[in-house]
PDB file of C-alpha atoms in Angstrom:
ATOM      1  CA  MET A 169      -9.747 -16.872 -11.287  1.00  0.00           C
ATOM      2  CA  ALA A 170     -10.660 -19.293  -8.867  1.00  0.00           C
ATOM      3  CA  GLY A 171      -7.549 -21.334  -7.304  1.00  0.00           C
ATOM      4  CA  PRO A 172      -7.208 -24.677  -6.684  1.00  0.00           C
ATOM      5  CA  ALA A 173      -9.895 -26.828  -5.098  1.00  0.00           C
ATOM      6  CA  THR A 174      -9.367 -28.104  -1.588  1.00  0.00           C
ATOM      7  CA  THR A 175      -9.889 -31.897  -1.007  1.00  0.00           C
ATOM      8  CA  PRO A 176     -11.300 -33.247   3.019  1.00  0.00           C
ATOM      9  CA  TYR A 177      -8.183 -34.789   4.779  1.00  0.00           C
ATOM     10  CA  VAL A 178      -8.618 -38.232   7.160  1.00  0.00           C
ATOM     11  CA  THR A 179      -5.987 -38.929   9.301  1.00  0.00           C
ATOM     12  CA  LEU A 180      -5.374 -43.042   8.918  1.00  0.00           C
ATOM     13  CA  ASN A 181      -4.150 -45.260  12.358  1.00  0.00           C
ATOM     14  CA  SER A 182      -0.768 -44.217  11.501  1.00  0.00           C
ATOM     15  CA  GLY A 183      -1.310 -40.359  12.167  1.00  0.00           C
ATOM     16  CA  HIS A 184      -0.723 -39.277   9.099  1.00  0.00           C
ATOM     17  CA  ASN A 185      -3.365 -37.240   7.082  1.00  0.00           C
ATOM     18  CA  MET A 186      -4.422 -39.044   4.094  1.00  0.00           C
ATOM     19  CA  PRO A 187      -6.475 -36.729   1.274  1.00  0.00           C
ATOM     20  CA  VAL A 188     -10.291 -38.218   0.850  1.00  0.00           C
ATOM     21  CA  LEU A 189     -10.290 -38.302  -2.878  1.00  0.00           C
ATOM     22  CA  GLY A 190      -7.093 -38.966  -5.274  1.00  0.00           C
ATOM     23  CA  LEU A 191      -6.330 -39.557  -8.918  1.00  0.00           C
ATOM     24  CA  GLY A 192      -5.622 -43.181 -10.006  1.00  0.00           C
ATOM     25  CA  THR A 193      -2.905 -43.155 -12.156  1.00  0.00           C
ATOM     26  CA  PHE A 194      -3.910 -46.385 -14.638  1.00  0.00           C
ATOM     27  CA  ALA A 195      -5.283 -46.936 -18.023  1.00  0.00           C
ATOM     28  CA  LEU A 196      -4.589 -49.245 -21.202  1.00  0.00           C
ATOM     29  CA  CYS A 197      -4.364 -46.838 -23.646  1.00  0.00           C
ATOM     30  CA  GLN A 198      -2.629 -43.740 -21.821  1.00  0.00           C
ATOM     31  CA  PRO A 199      -2.210 -40.374 -22.999  1.00  0.00           C
ATOM     32  CA  PRO A 200       1.334 -39.078 -24.392  1.00  0.00           C
ATOM     33  CA  ASP A 201       1.905 -36.690 -22.260  1.00  0.00           C
ATOM     34  CA  LEU A 202       1.284 -38.217 -19.041  1.00  0.00           C
ATOM     35  CA  VAL A 203       3.146 -35.891 -17.140  1.00  0.00           C
ATOM     36  CA  SER A 204       1.113 -32.536 -18.163  1.00  0.00           C
ATOM     37  CA  VAL A 205      -2.013 -34.623 -16.611  1.00  0.00           C
ATOM     38  CA  PHE A 206      -0.276 -35.134 -13.666  1.00  0.00           C
ATOM     39  CA  VAL A 207       0.747 -30.973 -13.508  1.00  0.00           C
ATOM     40  CA  GLN A 208      -2.495 -30.409 -14.737  1.00  0.00           C
ATOM     41  CA  ALA A 209      -4.086 -32.381 -11.776  1.00  0.00           C
ATOM     42  CA  ILE A 210      -2.041 -30.677  -9.435  1.00  0.00           C
ATOM     43  CA  LYS A 211      -2.962 -27.120 -10.745  1.00  0.00           C
ATOM     44  CA  LEU A 212      -6.945 -28.309 -10.693  1.00  0.00           C
ATOM     45  CA  GLY A 213      -6.212 -29.236  -6.606  1.00  0.00           C
ATOM     46  CA  TYR A 214      -5.557 -33.059  -6.618  1.00  0.00           C
ATOM     47  CA  ARG A 215      -2.817 -33.912  -3.966  1.00  0.00           C
ATOM     48  CA  HIS A 216      -3.389 -37.879  -3.603  1.00  0.00           C
ATOM     49  CA  PHE A 217      -2.096 -39.754  -6.377  1.00  0.00           C
ATOM     50  CA  ASP A 218      -2.426 -43.342  -6.916  1.00  0.00           C
ATOM     51  CA  THR A 219       0.230 -45.518  -8.591  1.00  0.00           C
ATOM     52  CA  SER A 220       1.967 -48.707  -9.015  1.00  0.00           C
ATOM     53  CA  PRO A 221       4.845 -50.331 -11.375  1.00  0.00           C
ATOM     54  CA  VAL A 222       2.712 -52.088 -13.602  1.00  0.00           C
ATOM     55  CA  TYR A 223       0.710 -49.223 -14.114  1.00  0.00           C
ATOM     56  CA  GLY A 224       3.877 -47.852 -15.833  1.00  0.00           C
ATOM     57  CA  SER A 225       2.770 -43.968 -14.021  1.00  0.00           C
ATOM     58  CA  GLU A 226       5.197 -43.764 -11.505  1.00  0.00           C
ATOM     59  CA  ARG A 227       8.626 -42.144 -13.408  1.00  0.00           C
ATOM     60  CA  PRO A 228       6.062 -39.979 -15.217  1.00  0.00           C
ATOM     61  CA  LEU A 229       4.421 -39.099 -11.385  1.00  0.00           C
ATOM     62  CA  GLY A 230       7.542 -38.487 -10.088  1.00  0.00           C
ATOM     63  CA  PHE A 231       9.045 -35.893 -13.121  1.00  0.00           C
ATOM     64  CA  ALA A 232       5.277 -34.152 -12.505  1.00  0.00           C
ATOM     65  CA  ILE A 233       6.166 -33.723  -9.004  1.00  0.00           C
ATOM     66  CA  ALA A 234       8.896 -31.890  -9.960  1.00  0.00           C
ATOM     67  CA  GLU A 235       7.710 -29.555 -12.225  1.00  0.00           C
ATOM     68  CA  ALA A 236       4.878 -28.646 -10.071  1.00  0.00           C
ATOM     69  CA  ILE A 237       7.815 -27.539  -7.966  1.00  0.00           C
ATOM     70  CA  ARG A 238       9.460 -25.706 -10.120  1.00  0.00           C
ATOM     71  CA  ARG A 239       6.710 -23.664 -11.311  1.00  0.00           C
ATOM     72  CA  GLY A 240       5.588 -23.176  -7.592  1.00  0.00           C
ATOM     73  CA  LEU A 241       2.250 -25.161  -8.291  1.00  0.00           C
ATOM     74  CA  ILE A 242       3.328 -26.830  -4.994  1.00  0.00           C
ATOM     75  CA  GLN A 243       6.134 -25.825  -2.707  1.00  0.00           C
ATOM     76  CA  SER A 244       7.459 -29.343  -1.583  1.00  0.00           C
ATOM     77  CA  ARG A 245       6.984 -32.713  -2.128  1.00  0.00           C
ATOM     78  CA  ASP A 246       5.330 -32.968   1.465  1.00  0.00           C
ATOM     79  CA  GLU A 247       2.294 -31.320  -0.105  1.00  0.00           C
ATOM     80  CA  VAL A 248       1.272 -34.551  -1.724  1.00  0.00           C
ATOM     81  CA  PHE A 249       0.172 -37.757  -0.762  1.00  0.00           C
ATOM     82  CA  ILE A 250       1.474 -40.869  -3.365  1.00  0.00           C
ATOM     83  CA  THR A 251       0.178 -43.987  -2.902  1.00  0.00           C
ATOM     84  CA  SER A 252       2.083 -46.871  -4.673  1.00  0.00           C
ATOM     85  CA  LYS A 253       1.883 -51.145  -5.073  1.00  0.00           C
ATOM     86  CA  LEU A 254       3.805 -53.559  -3.992  1.00  0.00           C
ATOM     87  CA  TRP A 255       2.978 -55.694  -7.509  1.00  0.00           C
ATOM     88  CA  CYS A 256       2.113 -59.644  -7.703  1.00  0.00           C
ATOM     89  CA  THR A 257       6.012 -60.553  -8.613  1.00  0.00           C
ATOM     90  CA  ASP A 258       7.491 -58.457  -6.284  1.00  0.00           C
ATOM     91  CA  ALA A 259       4.944 -60.477  -3.074  1.00  0.00           C
ATOM     92  CA  ASP A 260       7.869 -62.091  -1.320  1.00  0.00           C
ATOM     93  CA  PRO A 261       9.561 -61.492   1.622  1.00  0.00           C
ATOM     94  CA  GLU A 262      12.723 -61.151   0.225  1.00  0.00           C
ATOM     95  CA  LEU A 263      11.317 -58.886  -2.609  1.00  0.00           C
ATOM     96  CA  VAL A 264       9.787 -56.045  -1.034  1.00  0.00           C
ATOM     97  CA  LEU A 265      12.433 -53.654   0.229  1.00  0.00           C
ATOM     98  CA  PRO A 266      13.837 -54.052  -3.314  1.00  0.00           C
ATOM     99  CA  ALA A 267      10.516 -53.045  -4.784  1.00  0.00           C
ATOM    100  CA  LEU A 268      10.140 -50.449  -3.128  1.00  0.00           C
ATOM    101  CA  GLN A 269      13.569 -48.748  -3.394  1.00  0.00           C
ATOM    102  CA  ASN A 270      12.731 -48.991  -7.162  1.00  0.00           C
ATOM    103  CA  SER A 271       9.417 -47.329  -6.687  1.00  0.00           C
ATOM    104  CA  LEU A 272      10.841 -44.735  -5.111  1.00  0.00           C
ATOM    105  CA  SER A 273      13.606 -44.423  -7.723  1.00  0.00           C
ATOM    106  CA  ASP A 274      11.046 -44.291 -10.066  1.00  0.00           C
ATOM    107  CA  LEU A 275       9.553 -41.335  -8.263  1.00  0.00           C
ATOM    108  CA  GLY A 276      12.393 -39.477  -7.437  1.00  0.00           C
ATOM    109  CA  LEU A 277      11.172 -39.097  -3.999  1.00  0.00           C
ATOM    110  CA  GLU A 278      12.580 -40.485  -0.584  1.00  0.00           C
ATOM    111  CA  TYR A 279       9.635 -41.963   0.964  1.00  0.00           C
ATOM    112  CA  LEU A 280       5.958 -42.711  -0.339  1.00  0.00           C
ATOM    113  CA  ASP A 281       2.849 -41.761   2.103  1.00  0.00           C
ATOM    114  CA  LEU A 282       1.084 -44.857   1.276  1.00  0.00           C
ATOM    115  CA  TYR A 283       2.455 -48.142   0.425  1.00  0.00           C
ATOM    116  CA  LEU A 284       0.082 -51.554  -0.430  1.00  0.00           C
ATOM    117  CA  VAL A 285       0.514 -55.003  -1.172  1.00  0.00           C
ATOM    118  CA  HIS A 286      -1.510 -54.896  -4.516  1.00  0.00           C
ATOM    119  CA  TRP A 287      -3.374 -58.378  -4.471  1.00  0.00           C
ATOM    120  CA  PRO A 288      -2.822 -61.710  -2.341  1.00  0.00           C
ATOM    121  CA  ILE A 289      -1.043 -63.241  -4.547  1.00  0.00           C
ATOM    122  CA  ARG A 290       2.666 -64.766  -5.833  1.00  0.00           C
ATOM    123  CA  VAL A 291       3.713 -64.684  -9.855  1.00  0.00           C
ATOM    124  CA  ASN A 292       6.199 -66.409 -11.009  1.00  0.00           C
ATOM    125  CA  SER A 293       7.812 -64.056 -12.883  1.00  0.00           C
ATOM    126  CA  GLY A 294       9.684 -60.753 -12.962  1.00  0.00           C
ATOM    127  CA  GLU A 295       7.957 -58.952 -15.335  1.00  0.00           C
ATOM    128  CA  TYR A 296       5.317 -55.916 -14.541  1.00  0.00           C
ATOM    129  CA  LYS A 297       2.624 -56.773 -16.949  1.00  0.00           C
ATOM    130  CA  VAL A 298      -1.547 -57.253 -16.349  1.00  0.00           C
ATOM    131  CA  MET A 299      -1.867 -61.147 -17.240  1.00  0.00           C
ATOM    132  CA  TYR A 300      -0.140 -64.238 -16.372  1.00  0.00           C
ATOM    133  CA  GLY A 301       0.308 -67.428 -17.587  1.00  0.00           C
ATOM    134  CA  LYS A 302      -1.628 -69.964 -14.939  1.00  0.00           C
ATOM    135  CA  GLU A 303       1.593 -72.065 -14.401  1.00  0.00           C
ATOM    136  CA  ASP A 304       2.926 -68.458 -13.090  1.00  0.00           C
ATOM    137  CA  LEU A 305       0.097 -68.170  -9.909  1.00  0.00           C
ATOM    138  CA  LEU A 306       1.816 -69.226  -6.790  1.00  0.00           C
ATOM    139  CA  PRO A 307       0.618 -68.539  -3.000  1.00  0.00           C
ATOM    140  CA  ILE A 308       1.693 -65.103  -1.202  1.00  0.00           C
ATOM    141  CA  ASP A 309       3.340 -65.748   1.726  1.00  0.00           C
ATOM    142  CA  MET A 310       1.271 -62.828   3.955  1.00  0.00           C
ATOM    143  CA  ARG A 311       2.851 -63.268   7.242  1.00  0.00           C
ATOM    144  CA  GLY A 312       6.198 -62.828   5.605  1.00  0.00           C
ATOM    145  CA  VAL A 313       5.499 -60.330   3.006  1.00  0.00           C
ATOM    146  CA  TRP A 314       3.596 -58.397   5.834  1.00  0.00           C
ATOM    147  CA  LYS A 315       6.090 -58.194   8.041  1.00  0.00           C
ATOM    148  CA  ALA A 316       8.974 -56.725   5.714  1.00  0.00           C
ATOM    149  CA  MET A 317       6.069 -54.509   4.506  1.00  0.00           C
ATOM    150  CA  GLU A 318       6.633 -53.334   8.639  1.00  0.00           C
ATOM    151  CA  GLU A 319      10.327 -53.654   7.855  1.00  0.00           C
ATOM    152  CA  CYS A 320      10.110 -50.755   5.181  1.00  0.00           C
ATOM    153  CA  HIS A 321       7.966 -48.652   7.778  1.00  0.00           C
ATOM    154  CA  SER A 322      10.177 -48.707  10.379  1.00  0.00           C
ATOM    155  CA  LEU A 323      13.372 -47.596   8.457  1.00  0.00           C
ATOM    156  CA  GLY A 324      11.450 -44.668   7.215  1.00  0.00           C
ATOM    157  CA  LEU A 325      10.981 -45.253   3.447  1.00  0.00           C
ATOM    158  CA  VAL A 326       6.660 -45.300   4.045  1.00  0.00           C
ATOM    159  CA  ARG A 327       4.806 -43.181   6.478  1.00  0.00           C
ATOM    160  CA  SER A 328       1.901 -46.134   6.326  1.00  0.00           C
ATOM    161  CA  ILE A 329       1.367 -49.676   4.892  1.00  0.00           C
ATOM    162  CA  GLY A 330      -1.848 -51.363   4.092  1.00  0.00           C
ATOM    163  CA  VAL A 331      -3.678 -53.722   1.704  1.00  0.00           C
ATOM    164  CA  SER A 332      -5.641 -53.950  -1.617  1.00  0.00           C
ATOM    165  CA  ASN A 333      -8.422 -56.621  -2.289  1.00  0.00           C
ATOM    166  CA  LEU A 334      -8.105 -58.447   0.614  1.00  0.00           C
ATOM    167  CA  SER A 335     -11.802 -59.911   1.325  1.00  0.00           C
ATOM    168  CA  THR A 336     -12.780 -59.898   4.908  1.00  0.00           C
ATOM    169  CA  LYS A 337     -11.526 -63.236   5.645  1.00  0.00           C
ATOM    170  CA  LYS A 338      -8.214 -62.572   4.640  1.00  0.00           C
ATOM    171  CA  LEU A 339      -8.016 -59.221   6.630  1.00  0.00           C
ATOM    172  CA  SER A 340      -9.084 -60.349   9.474  1.00  0.00           C
ATOM    173  CA  ASP A 341      -6.341 -63.429   8.740  1.00  0.00           C
ATOM    174  CA  LEU A 342      -3.745 -60.493   8.738  1.00  0.00           C
ATOM    175  CA  LEU A 343      -4.787 -58.401  11.774  1.00  0.00           C
ATOM    176  CA  SER A 344      -4.382 -61.287  13.845  1.00  0.00           C
ATOM    177  CA  TYR A 345      -0.307 -61.355  13.454  1.00  0.00           C
ATOM    178  CA  CYS A 346       0.992 -58.228  12.649  1.00  0.00           C
ATOM    179  CA  THR A 347       2.296 -55.915  14.500  1.00  0.00           C
ATOM    180  CA  ILE A 348       1.806 -52.647  13.005  1.00  0.00           C
ATOM    181  CA  PRO A 349      -2.129 -52.707  11.345  1.00  0.00           C
ATOM    182  CA  PRO A 350      -3.002 -51.500   7.542  1.00  0.00           C
ATOM    183  CA  ALA A 351      -4.110 -47.992   7.686  1.00  0.00           C
ATOM    184  CA  VAL A 352      -6.122 -48.883   4.338  1.00  0.00           C
ATOM    185  CA  ASN A 353      -7.672 -51.969   2.290  1.00  0.00           C
ATOM    186  CA  GLN A 354      -8.296 -50.512  -1.108  1.00  0.00           C
ATOM    187  CA  VAL A 355     -11.280 -52.535  -2.720  1.00  0.00           C
ATOM    188  CA  GLU A 356     -13.550 -51.954  -5.414  1.00  0.00           C
ATOM    189  CA  MET A 357     -16.354 -50.552  -3.592  1.00  0.00           C
ATOM    190  CA  SER A 358     -19.737 -48.011  -5.436  1.00  0.00           C
ATOM    191  CA  VAL A 359     -23.472 -47.405  -4.952  1.00  0.00           C
ATOM    192  CA  THR A 360     -23.423 -51.227  -7.141  1.00  0.00           C
ATOM    193  CA  TRP A 361     -20.859 -52.402  -4.633  1.00  0.00           C
ATOM    194  CA  SER A 362     -21.021 -51.496  -0.817  1.00  0.00           C
ATOM    195  CA  GLN A 363     -19.219 -53.808   0.766  1.00  0.00           C
ATOM    196  CA  PRO A 364     -20.925 -53.455   4.051  1.00  0.00           C
ATOM    197  CA  LYS A 365     -19.281 -56.687   5.973  1.00  0.00           C
ATOM    198  CA  LEU A 366     -15.593 -55.057   4.647  1.00  0.00           C
ATOM    199  CA  THR A 367     -16.800 -52.041   6.038  1.00  0.00           C
ATOM    200  CA  GLU A 368     -17.989 -52.842   9.452  1.00  0.00           C
ATOM    201  CA  LEU A 369     -14.792 -54.831   9.728  1.00  0.00           C
ATOM    202  CA  CYS A 370     -12.382 -51.484   8.609  1.00  0.00           C
ATOM    203  CA  LYS A 371     -14.120 -49.110  10.874  1.00  0.00           C
ATOM    204  CA  LYS A 372     -13.912 -51.887  14.143  1.00  0.00           C
ATOM    205  CA  HIS A 373      -9.862 -51.511  13.564  1.00  0.00           C
ATOM    206  CA  GLY A 374      -9.253 -48.388  12.217  1.00  0.00           C
ATOM    207  CA  ILE A 375      -8.673 -49.176   8.834  1.00  0.00           C
ATOM    208  CA  TYR A 376      -9.798 -46.793   6.186  1.00  0.00           C
ATOM    209  CA  ILE A 377     -11.067 -48.112   3.126  1.00  0.00           C
ATOM    210  CA  THR A 378     -10.281 -46.457  -0.003  1.00  0.00           C
ATOM    211  CA  ALA A 379     -12.661 -47.791  -3.411  1.00  0.00           C
ATOM    212  CA  TRP A 380     -11.138 -48.156  -6.597  1.00  0.00           C
ATOM    213  CA  GLY A 381     -13.580 -47.946  -9.221  1.00  0.00           C
ATOM    214  CA  PRO A 382     -16.040 -45.967  -7.500  1.00  0.00           C
ATOM    215  CA  LEU A 383     -17.391 -44.751 -11.193  1.00  0.00           C
ATOM    216  CA  GLY A 384     -17.027 -48.614 -12.356  1.00  0.00           C
ATOM    217  CA  THR A 385     -13.741 -47.966 -14.521  1.00  0.00           C
ATOM    218  CA  TYR A 386     -16.085 -46.867 -17.108  1.00  0.00           C
ATOM    219  CA  GLY A 387     -14.436 -47.281 -20.770  1.00  0.00           C
ATOM    220  CA  GLU A 388     -11.802 -50.059 -19.990  1.00  0.00           C
ATOM    221  CA  ILE A 389     -12.017 -52.826 -21.128  1.00  0.00           C
ATOM    222  CA  TRP A 390     -13.470 -54.808 -17.974  1.00  0.00           C
ATOM    223  CA  GLY A 391     -15.167 -51.409 -16.767  1.00  0.00           C
ATOM    224  CA  SER A 392     -18.961 -51.354 -16.822  1.00  0.00           C
ATOM    225  CA  ASN A 393     -21.878 -49.161 -17.584  1.00  0.00           C
ATOM    226  CA  LEU A 394     -23.634 -50.132 -14.104  1.00  0.00           C
ATOM    227  CA  ILE A 395     -22.628 -46.606 -12.823  1.00  0.00           C
ATOM    228  CA  MET A 396     -22.636 -44.249 -14.945  1.00  0.00           C
ATOM    229  CA  GLU A 397     -25.687 -45.460 -17.024  1.00  0.00           C
ATOM    230  CA  ASN A 398     -28.021 -45.788 -13.669  1.00  0.00           C
ATOM    231  CA  PRO A 399     -30.961 -44.776 -13.877  1.00  0.00           C
ATOM    232  CA  THR A 400     -31.565 -43.920 -10.222  1.00  0.00           C
ATOM    233  CA  LEU A 401     -28.468 -42.184 -10.206  1.00  0.00           C
ATOM    234  CA  GLU A 402     -29.074 -40.046 -13.608  1.00  0.00           C
ATOM    235  CA  TYR A 403     -32.247 -39.187 -12.002  1.00  0.00           C
ATOM    236  CA  ILE A 404     -30.796 -37.889  -8.895  1.00  0.00           C
ATOM    237  CA  ALA A 405     -28.644 -36.144 -10.876  1.00  0.00           C
ATOM    238  CA  SER A 406     -30.661 -34.727 -13.392  1.00  0.00           C
ATOM    239  CA  ILE A 407     -32.894 -32.831 -10.230  1.00  0.00           C
ATOM    240  CA  ARG A 408     -29.568 -31.744  -8.409  1.00  0.00           C
ATOM    241  CA  GLY A 409     -27.897 -30.142 -11.675  1.00  0.00           C
ATOM    242  CA  LYS A 410     -24.690 -32.846 -10.691  1.00  0.00           C
ATOM    243  CA  THR A 411     -23.171 -34.943 -12.702  1.00  0.00           C
ATOM    244  CA  VAL A 412     -23.652 -38.955 -12.536  1.00  0.00           C
ATOM    245  CA  ALA A 413     -20.070 -39.096 -11.326  1.00  0.00           C
ATOM    246  CA  GLN A 414     -20.637 -36.604  -8.474  1.00  0.00           C
ATOM    247  CA  VAL A 415     -23.732 -38.179  -6.801  1.00  0.00           C
ATOM    248  CA  ALA A 416     -21.806 -41.556  -7.028  1.00  0.00           C
ATOM    249  CA  LEU A 417     -19.039 -40.370  -5.251  1.00  0.00           C
ATOM    250  CA  ARG A 418     -21.070 -37.840  -2.838  1.00  0.00           C
ATOM    251  CA  TRP A 419     -22.639 -41.539  -2.206  1.00  0.00           C
ATOM    252  CA  LEU A 420     -19.036 -42.996  -1.323  1.00  0.00           C
ATOM    253  CA  TYR A 421     -18.223 -39.827   0.466  1.00  0.00           C
ATOM    254  CA  LYS A 422     -21.054 -40.146   3.430  1.00  0.00           C
ATOM    255  CA  GLN A 423     -20.215 -43.654   3.857  1.00  0.00           C
ATOM    256  CA  LYS A 424     -16.816 -42.438   5.223  1.00  0.00           C
ATOM    257  CA  VAL A 425     -15.111 -43.978   3.072  1.00  0.00           C
ATOM    258  CA  THR A 426     -11.643 -42.778   0.920  1.00  0.00           C
ATOM    259  CA  MET A 427     -11.829 -42.926  -2.799  1.00  0.00           C
ATOM    260  CA  ILE A 428      -9.342 -43.000  -5.855  1.00  0.00           C
ATOM    261  CA  VAL A 429     -11.179 -42.260  -9.426  1.00  0.00           C
ATOM    262  CA  LYS A 430      -9.456 -42.113 -12.975  1.00  0.00           C
ATOM    263  CA  SER A 431     -10.286 -39.896 -15.502  1.00  0.00           C
ATOM    264  CA  PHE A 432      -7.621 -37.770 -17.882  1.00  0.00           C
ATOM    265  CA  ASN A 433      -9.990 -35.439 -19.364  1.00  0.00           C
ATOM    266  CA  LYS A 434      -9.699 -31.790 -17.275  1.00  0.00           C
ATOM    267  CA  GLU A 435     -13.413 -31.397 -17.440  1.00  0.00           C
ATOM    268  CA  ARG A 436     -13.696 -34.275 -15.450  1.00  0.00           C
ATOM    269  CA  MET A 437     -11.043 -33.985 -13.151  1.00  0.00           C
ATOM    270  CA  LYS A 438     -12.510 -30.843 -12.356  1.00  0.00           C
ATOM    271  CA  GLU A 439     -15.834 -32.205 -12.146  1.00  0.00           C
ATOM    272  CA  ASN A 440     -14.541 -35.253  -9.525  1.00  0.00           C
ATOM    273  CA  LEU A 441     -13.167 -32.790  -6.803  1.00  0.00           C
ATOM    274  CA  GLN A 442     -16.740 -30.554  -6.888  1.00  0.00           C
ATOM    275  CA  ILE A 443     -18.455 -33.348  -4.217  1.00  0.00           C
ATOM    276  CA  PHE A 444     -18.122 -31.510  -0.990  1.00  0.00           C
ATOM    277  CA  ASP A 445     -20.168 -28.899  -0.902  1.00  0.00           C
ATOM    278  CA  TRP A 446     -23.568 -30.445  -1.097  1.00  0.00           C
ATOM    279  CA  LYS A 447     -25.293 -33.576   0.591  1.00  0.00           C
ATOM    280  CA  LEU A 448     -27.480 -36.103  -0.778  1.00  0.00           C
ATOM    281  CA  THR A 449     -30.412 -36.014   0.776  1.00  0.00           C
ATOM    282  CA  LYS A 450     -32.104 -38.873   2.778  1.00  0.00           C
ATOM    283  CA  GLU A 451     -34.704 -39.590   0.087  1.00  0.00           C
ATOM    284  CA  GLU A 452     -31.818 -40.299  -2.426  1.00  0.00           C
ATOM    285  CA  VAL A 453     -29.510 -42.321   0.060  1.00  0.00           C
ATOM    286  CA  LYS A 454     -32.464 -44.900   0.259  1.00  0.00           C
ATOM    287  CA  LEU A 455     -32.684 -44.609  -3.320  1.00  0.00           C
ATOM    288  CA  ILE A 456     -29.308 -45.525  -3.638  1.00  0.00           C
ATOM    289  CA  ALA A 457     -29.513 -48.094  -1.140  1.00  0.00           C
ATOM    290  CA  LYS A 458     -32.025 -50.436  -3.309  1.00  0.00           C
ATOM    291  CA  ILE A 459     -29.459 -50.112  -6.647  1.00  0.00           C
ATOM    292  CA  PRO A 460     -28.938 -53.954  -7.325  1.00  0.00           C
ATOM    293  CA  GLN A 461     -25.501 -55.206  -5.803  1.00  0.00           C
ATOM    294  CA  GLN A 462     -22.725 -56.806  -8.269  1.00  0.00           C
ATOM    295  CA  ARG A 463     -19.066 -57.393  -7.963  1.00  0.00           C
ATOM    296  CA  ARG A 464     -17.780 -56.115 -11.341  1.00  0.00           C
ATOM    297  CA  TYR A 465     -14.471 -56.959 -11.000  1.00  0.00           C
ATOM    298  CA  GLN A 466     -14.170 -61.006 -10.515  1.00  0.00           C
ATOM    299  CA  GLY A 467     -10.423 -61.449 -10.656  1.00  0.00           C
ATOM    300  CA  ASN A 468     -10.884 -64.500 -13.217  1.00  0.00           C
ATOM    301  CA  GLU A 469      -7.274 -64.395 -14.218  1.00  0.00           C
ATOM    302  CA  PHE A 470      -5.976 -65.287 -11.073  1.00  0.00           C
ATOM    303  CA  MET A 471      -7.926 -68.676 -11.035  1.00  0.00           C
ATOM    304  CA  SER A 472      -6.080 -71.918 -11.528  1.00  0.00           C
ATOM    305  CA  PRO A 473      -6.604 -75.445 -10.961  1.00  0.00           C
ATOM    306  CA  SER A 474      -2.733 -75.631  -9.846  1.00  0.00           C
ATOM    307  CA  GLY A 475      -2.673 -72.592  -8.118  1.00  0.00           C
ATOM    308  CA  PRO A 476      -3.869 -70.924  -4.796  1.00  0.00           C
ATOM    309  CA  TYR A 477      -7.306 -69.793  -6.028  1.00  0.00           C
ATOM    310  CA  LYS A 478      -9.405 -72.613  -8.226  1.00  0.00           C
ATOM    311  CA  THR A 479     -12.046 -70.489  -8.032  1.00  0.00           C
ATOM    312  CA  ILE A 480     -13.502 -67.000  -7.697  1.00  0.00           C
ATOM    313  CA  ASP A 481     -15.250 -68.194  -4.207  1.00  0.00           C
ATOM    314  CA  GLU A 482     -12.419 -68.755  -2.821  1.00  0.00           C
ATOM    315  CA  LEU A 483     -10.194 -65.830  -3.907  1.00  0.00           C
ATOM    316  CA  TRP A 484     -13.259 -63.458  -2.174  1.00  0.00           C
ATOM    317  CA  ASP A 485     -14.074 -65.968   0.446  1.00  0.00           C
ATOM    318  CA  GLY A 486     -17.635 -65.724  -0.426  1.00  0.00           C
ATOM    319  CA  GLU A 487     -17.896 -62.374  -0.882  1.00  0.00           C
ATOM    320  CA  ILE A 488     -18.996 -62.313  -4.590  1.00  0.00           C
TER     321      ILE A 488
END
């Protein structure tokens, strides 16, 4: 019987290694036994897991890590790379450390490998949920929040810190005052939203992009079939004997970015790991470059006449 798949690593600017491909843990309709799903993922070869308090997956992920160690699938916690995030409700300098401590408690871990500021926004509510009232949306003190993130790093509670959903401008602003630069910017990126401007900035400063939604969050209510039913990708997949998902993920790997995939189906989880032992041809890359570009997730729920972002353009600083 074949052993678990192996995933390449990249070295972050913090000096720590991160697996190129990780498993996302968010879904509106979660399976009844997430612990078993995550144990199965570890058995298949996943060593990077992406979570957040708002996902409701931190506690089952922690149980799964403990179970995987008990069963000998991994020898220690150090064999897995765990990313979690600071949700908008805690995006306040005074709340960063308590939020991190709560995540560590739910995960049953002593440290996180990577901790991200989830969104450049503050929400005036203590409840972890996806949608909030317009009156709850507040500006974020990013300078103060990042200083608190740096303090968490200094305490040894996180090995690397980063951000998520920051535009080129917002990331540039952060770089102008940070002491510890972000190791990662986790953003929407795929064959249909390639982010060339942001990619150039991140490469210049040694920041890795981690692509969320690389397959279009297919099946979610805000998802899209632009990737999984794209005729160019279907054509390439058919002549190469690959799945559309494998072609889309392999293209991202060629861009030298990391990625988070989300599937709780065993066969699809296995297929998504099988992208590292083959390459796209130059002709195939040229075909993919012609795919029309469109940001799938706009962030409309963060728009408010009285909030920090009154238009989509303000949230993404024109990168729409």
